[in-house]
C-alpha cells in the first residue's frame, strides 16, 4: 500500500514537469509570431473573380459601392466591413478587416466571387492606393 502512494507522487511530479515543458515550448513557439507576424498592411484590395478590382486605404473613412456585384463596402476607424450585399446568404456582412490587427485578414463572398483582403500599399504595381469613393 505504501509503495502505491510513493509511485503516485512520482507520477504527479513527472506530470507537472511535462506540463511545464509543454507550456514553455508553446510560449517559445509563439514569440516569433508575435514579433515577426505583424504586417505593415494599410490597404485593402478587392478582387472580383480573381482579378483586382480596386484598392482602398484603411486609414481614410469611405463608403463605396462595388456596383459589379451589388456590394457596399464601408471603411471606418481603420476597419473595413460589408454593409450590404446582393448575395443570398449574406455571410460576408459578419466579417471585417482591421488595420490594427496583425496577420492577414479577408472578407470572402463566395456567391459574388469577391475576396477583400488586407495588403500593403507597397505591394502590387507600385502605384500606391487606388481609391474611387463616392
PDB file of C-alpha atoms in Angstrom:
ATOM      1  CA  UNK A   1       0.000   0.000   0.000  1.00  0.00           C
ATOM      2  CA  UNK A   2       2.820   2.432   0.857  1.00  0.00           C
ATOM      3  CA  UNK A   3       4.551   1.686  -2.470  1.00  0.00           C
ATOM      4  CA  UNK A   4       1.424   2.728  -4.390  1.00  0.00           C
ATOM      5  CA  UNK A   5       1.398   6.119  -2.655  1.00  0.00           C
ATOM      6  CA  UNK A   6       5.103   6.704  -3.409  1.00  0.00           C
ATOM      7  CA  UNK A   7       4.610   5.780  -7.074  1.00  0.00           C
ATOM      8  CA  UNK A   8       1.663   8.168  -7.364  1.00  0.00           C
ATOM      9  CA  UNK A   9       3.775  11.053  -6.009  1.00  0.00           C
ATOM     10  CA  UNK A  10       6.425  10.439  -8.669  1.00  0.00           C
ATOM     11  CA  UNK A  11       3.734  10.328 -11.317  1.00  0.00           C
ATOM     12  CA  UNK A  12       2.448  13.717 -10.202  1.00  0.00           C
ATOM     13  CA  UNK A  13       5.977  15.173 -10.273  1.00  0.00           C
ATOM     14  CA  UNK A  14       6.542  13.901 -13.804  1.00  0.00           C
ATOM     15  CA  UNK A  15       3.161  15.194 -14.941  1.00  0.00           C
ATOM     16  CA  UNK A  16       4.000  18.624 -13.575  1.00  0.00           C
ATOM     17  CA  UNK A  17       7.324  18.651 -15.404  1.00  0.00           C
ATOM     18  CA  UNK A  18       5.659  17.565 -18.652  1.00  0.00           C
ATOM     19  CA  UNK A  19       3.009  20.282 -18.412  1.00  0.00           C
ATOM     20  CA  UNK A  20       5.682  22.865 -17.567  1.00  0.00           C
ATOM     21  CA  UNK A  21       7.799  21.955 -20.612  1.00  0.00           C
ATOM     22  CA  UNK A  22       4.763  21.969 -22.921  1.00  0.00           C
ATOM     23  CA  UNK A  23       3.886  25.481 -21.732  1.00  0.00           C
ATOM     24  CA  UNK A  24       7.483  26.667 -22.214  1.00  0.00           C
ATOM     25  CA  UNK A  25       7.586  25.201 -25.743  1.00  0.00           C
ATOM     26  CA  UNK A  26       4.242  26.808 -26.637  1.00  0.00           C
ATOM     27  CA  UNK A  27       5.382  30.231 -25.448  1.00  0.00           C
ATOM     28  CA  UNK A  28       8.726  29.851 -27.240  1.00  0.00           C
ATOM     29  CA  UNK A  29       6.947  28.931 -30.481  1.00  0.00           C
ATOM     30  CA  UNK A  30       4.558  31.915 -30.364  1.00  0.00           C
ATOM     31  CA  UNK A  31       7.144  34.616 -29.562  1.00  0.00           C
ATOM     32  CA  UNK A  32       8.425  34.817 -33.178  1.00  0.00           C
ATOM     33  CA  UNK A  33       4.840  35.005 -34.457  1.00  0.00           C
ATOM     34  CA  UNK A  34       4.116  37.920 -32.143  1.00  0.00           C
ATOM     35  CA  UNK A  35       7.160  39.946 -33.165  1.00  0.00           C
ATOM     36  CA  UNK A  36       7.540  38.943 -36.820  1.00  0.00           C
ATOM     37  CA  UNK A  37       3.936  38.091 -37.784  1.00  0.00           C
ATOM     38  CA  UNK A  38       2.849  41.726 -37.960  1.00  0.00           C
ATOM     39  CA  UNK A  39       2.319  43.229 -41.368  1.00  0.00           C
ATOM     40  CA  UNK A  40       2.514  46.823 -42.479  1.00  0.00           C
ATOM     41  CA  UNK A  41      -0.759  46.445 -44.333  1.00  0.00           C
ATOM     42  CA  UNK A  42      -2.611  49.742 -44.539  1.00  0.00           C
ATOM     43  CA  UNK A  43      -4.861  48.989 -47.510  1.00  0.00           C
ATOM     44  CA  UNK A  44      -7.432  46.509 -48.670  1.00  0.00           C
ATOM     45  CA  UNK A  45      -7.606  45.032 -52.141  1.00  0.00           C
ATOM     46  CA  UNK A  46     -10.919  43.980 -53.664  1.00  0.00           C
ATOM     47  CA  UNK A  47     -10.754  41.035 -56.055  1.00  0.00           C
ATOM     48  CA  UNK A  48     -13.718  40.042 -58.215  1.00  0.00           C
ATOM     49  CA  UNK A  49     -13.473  36.659 -59.894  1.00  0.00           C
ATOM     50  CA  UNK A  50      -9.722  36.556 -59.158  1.00  0.00           C
ATOM     51  CA  UNK A  51      -8.904  39.945 -60.739  1.00  0.00           C
ATOM     52  CA  UNK A  52      -8.049  43.022 -58.721  1.00  0.00           C
ATOM     53  CA  UNK A  53     -10.925  45.490 -58.880  1.00  0.00           C
ATOM     54  CA  UNK A  54      -9.679  48.292 -56.598  1.00  0.00           C
ATOM     55  CA  UNK A  55      -7.590  49.203 -53.561  1.00  0.00           C
ATOM     56  CA  UNK A  56      -8.698  51.346 -50.661  1.00  0.00           C
ATOM     57  CA  UNK A  57      -6.810  52.849 -47.754  1.00  0.00           C
ATOM     58  CA  UNK A  58      -7.775  51.661 -44.281  1.00  0.00           C
ATOM     59  CA  UNK A  59      -6.587  54.998 -42.902  1.00  0.00           C
ATOM     60  CA  UNK A  60      -9.350  57.057 -44.579  1.00  0.00           C
ATOM     61  CA  UNK A  61     -13.076  56.639 -43.953  1.00  0.00           C
ATOM     62  CA  UNK A  62     -15.086  55.788 -47.072  1.00  0.00           C
ATOM     63  CA  UNK A  63     -18.396  54.318 -48.196  1.00  0.00           C
ATOM     64  CA  UNK A  64     -18.026  52.532 -51.538  1.00  0.00           C
ATOM     65  CA  UNK A  65     -20.500  50.765 -53.798  1.00  0.00           C
ATOM     66  CA  UNK A  66     -18.968  47.845 -55.688  1.00  0.00           C
ATOM     67  CA  UNK A  67     -21.570  48.006 -58.413  1.00  0.00           C
ATOM     68  CA  UNK A  68     -20.297  44.993 -60.379  1.00  0.00           C
ATOM     69  CA  UNK A  69     -21.535  42.651 -57.624  1.00  0.00           C
ATOM     70  CA  UNK A  70     -24.054  44.756 -55.683  1.00  0.00           C
ATOM     71  CA  UNK A  71     -21.969  45.086 -52.544  1.00  0.00           C
ATOM     72  CA  UNK A  72     -21.419  48.113 -50.281  1.00  0.00           C
ATOM     73  CA  UNK A  73     -18.072  48.360 -48.504  1.00  0.00           C
ATOM     74  CA  UNK A  74     -17.571  50.725 -45.590  1.00  0.00           C
ATOM     75  CA  UNK A  75     -14.242  51.803 -44.107  1.00  0.00           C
ATOM     76  CA  UNK A  76     -14.487  53.499 -40.748  1.00  0.00           C
ATOM     77  CA  UNK A  77     -11.957  53.988 -37.929  1.00  0.00           C
ATOM     78  CA  UNK A  78      -9.405  51.656 -39.546  1.00  0.00           C
ATOM     79  CA  UNK A  79     -11.902  48.834 -40.088  1.00  0.00           C
ATOM     80  CA  UNK A  80     -13.439  47.627 -43.339  1.00  0.00           C
ATOM     81  CA  UNK A  81     -16.729  45.757 -43.418  1.00  0.00           C
ATOM     82  CA  UNK A  82     -19.557  44.951 -45.804  1.00  0.00           C
ATOM     83  CA  UNK A  83     -22.774  46.824 -45.002  1.00  0.00           C
ATOM     84  CA  UNK A  84     -24.910  45.408 -47.824  1.00  0.00           C
ATOM     85  CA  UNK A  85     -24.651  42.593 -50.329  1.00  0.00           C
ATOM     86  CA  UNK A  86     -26.854  41.043 -53.015  1.00  0.00           C
ATOM     87  CA  UNK A  87     -25.702  37.518 -52.180  1.00  0.00           C
ATOM     88  CA  UNK A  88     -28.351  35.135 -50.778  1.00  0.00           C
ATOM     89  CA  UNK A  89     -26.657  34.099 -47.507  1.00  0.00           C
ATOM     90  CA  UNK A  90     -25.091  37.478 -46.526  1.00  0.00           C
ATOM     91  CA  UNK A  91     -22.290  35.801 -44.550  1.00  0.00           C
ATOM     92  CA  UNK A  92     -19.870  38.477 -45.732  1.00  0.00           C
ATOM     93  CA  UNK A  93     -21.773  41.066 -43.681  1.00  0.00           C
ATOM     94  CA  UNK A  94     -20.466  39.459 -40.488  1.00  0.00           C
ATOM     95  CA  UNK A  95     -16.798  39.739 -41.471  1.00  0.00           C
ATOM     96  CA  UNK A  96     -14.411  42.661 -41.010  1.00  0.00           C
ATOM     97  CA  UNK A  97     -10.795  43.670 -41.567  1.00  0.00           C
ATOM     98  CA  UNK A  98      -8.909  45.815 -39.069  1.00  0.00           C
ATOM     99  CA  UNK A  99      -5.801  47.884 -39.772  1.00  0.00           C
ATOM    100  CA  UNK A 100      -4.546  47.463 -36.218  1.00  0.00           C
ATOM    101  CA  UNK A 101      -4.584  43.655 -36.130  1.00  0.00           C
ATOM    102  CA  UNK A 102      -1.575  41.593 -37.044  1.00  0.00           C
ATOM    103  CA  UNK A 103      -1.548  38.969 -39.741  1.00  0.00           C
ATOM    104  CA  UNK A 104      -3.690  38.677 -42.820  1.00  0.00           C
ATOM    105  CA  UNK A 105      -7.463  39.003 -42.809  1.00  0.00           C
ATOM    106  CA  UNK A 106     -10.046  38.527 -45.532  1.00  0.00           C
ATOM    107  CA  UNK A 107     -13.692  39.064 -46.301  1.00  0.00           C
ATOM    108  CA  UNK A 108     -14.940  36.423 -48.706  1.00  0.00           C
ATOM    109  CA  UNK A 109     -18.260  36.343 -50.548  1.00  0.00           C
ATOM    110  CA  UNK A 110     -18.424  33.074 -52.457  1.00  0.00           C
ATOM    111  CA  UNK A 111     -21.702  33.671 -54.373  1.00  0.00           C
ATOM    112  CA  UNK A 112     -20.403  37.008 -55.733  1.00  0.00           C
ATOM    113  CA  UNK A 113     -16.844  35.653 -56.210  1.00  0.00           C
ATOM    114  CA  UNK A 114     -15.437  38.570 -54.163  1.00  0.00           C
ATOM    115  CA  UNK A 115     -12.356  38.469 -51.960  1.00  0.00           C
ATOM    116  CA  UNK A 116     -11.375  41.533 -49.950  1.00  0.00           C
ATOM    117  CA  UNK A 117      -8.032  41.175 -48.210  1.00  0.00           C
ATOM    118  CA  UNK A 118      -5.573  43.303 -46.291  1.00  0.00           C
ATOM    119  CA  UNK A 119      -2.491  44.298 -48.267  1.00  0.00           C
ATOM    120  CA  UNK A 120       0.331  46.801 -48.044  1.00  0.00           C
ATOM    121  CA  UNK A 121       0.220  49.916 -50.192  1.00  0.00           C
ATOM    122  CA  UNK A 122       3.768  48.970 -51.244  1.00  0.00           C
ATOM    123  CA  UNK A 123       2.565  45.677 -52.777  1.00  0.00           C
ATOM    124  CA  UNK A 124       1.299  45.202 -56.276  1.00  0.00           C
ATOM    125  CA  UNK A 125       2.008  47.518 -59.158  1.00  0.00           C
ATOM    126  CA  UNK A 126       3.821  50.163 -57.089  1.00  0.00           C
ATOM    127  CA  UNK A 127       1.300  52.881 -57.907  1.00  0.00           C
ATOM    128  CA  UNK A 128       0.092  53.142 -54.305  1.00  0.00           C
ATOM    129  CA  UNK A 129      -3.565  53.237 -53.371  1.00  0.00           C
ATOM    130  CA  UNK A 130      -6.310  53.330 -55.985  1.00  0.00           C
ATOM    131  CA  UNK A 131      -9.337  54.905 -54.358  1.00  0.00           C
ATOM    132  CA  UNK A 132     -12.620  55.634 -56.065  1.00  0.00           C
ATOM    133  CA  UNK A 133     -15.161  56.568 -53.423  1.00  0.00           C
ATOM    134  CA  UNK A 134     -18.463  58.261 -53.862  1.00  0.00           C
TER     135      UNK A 134
END
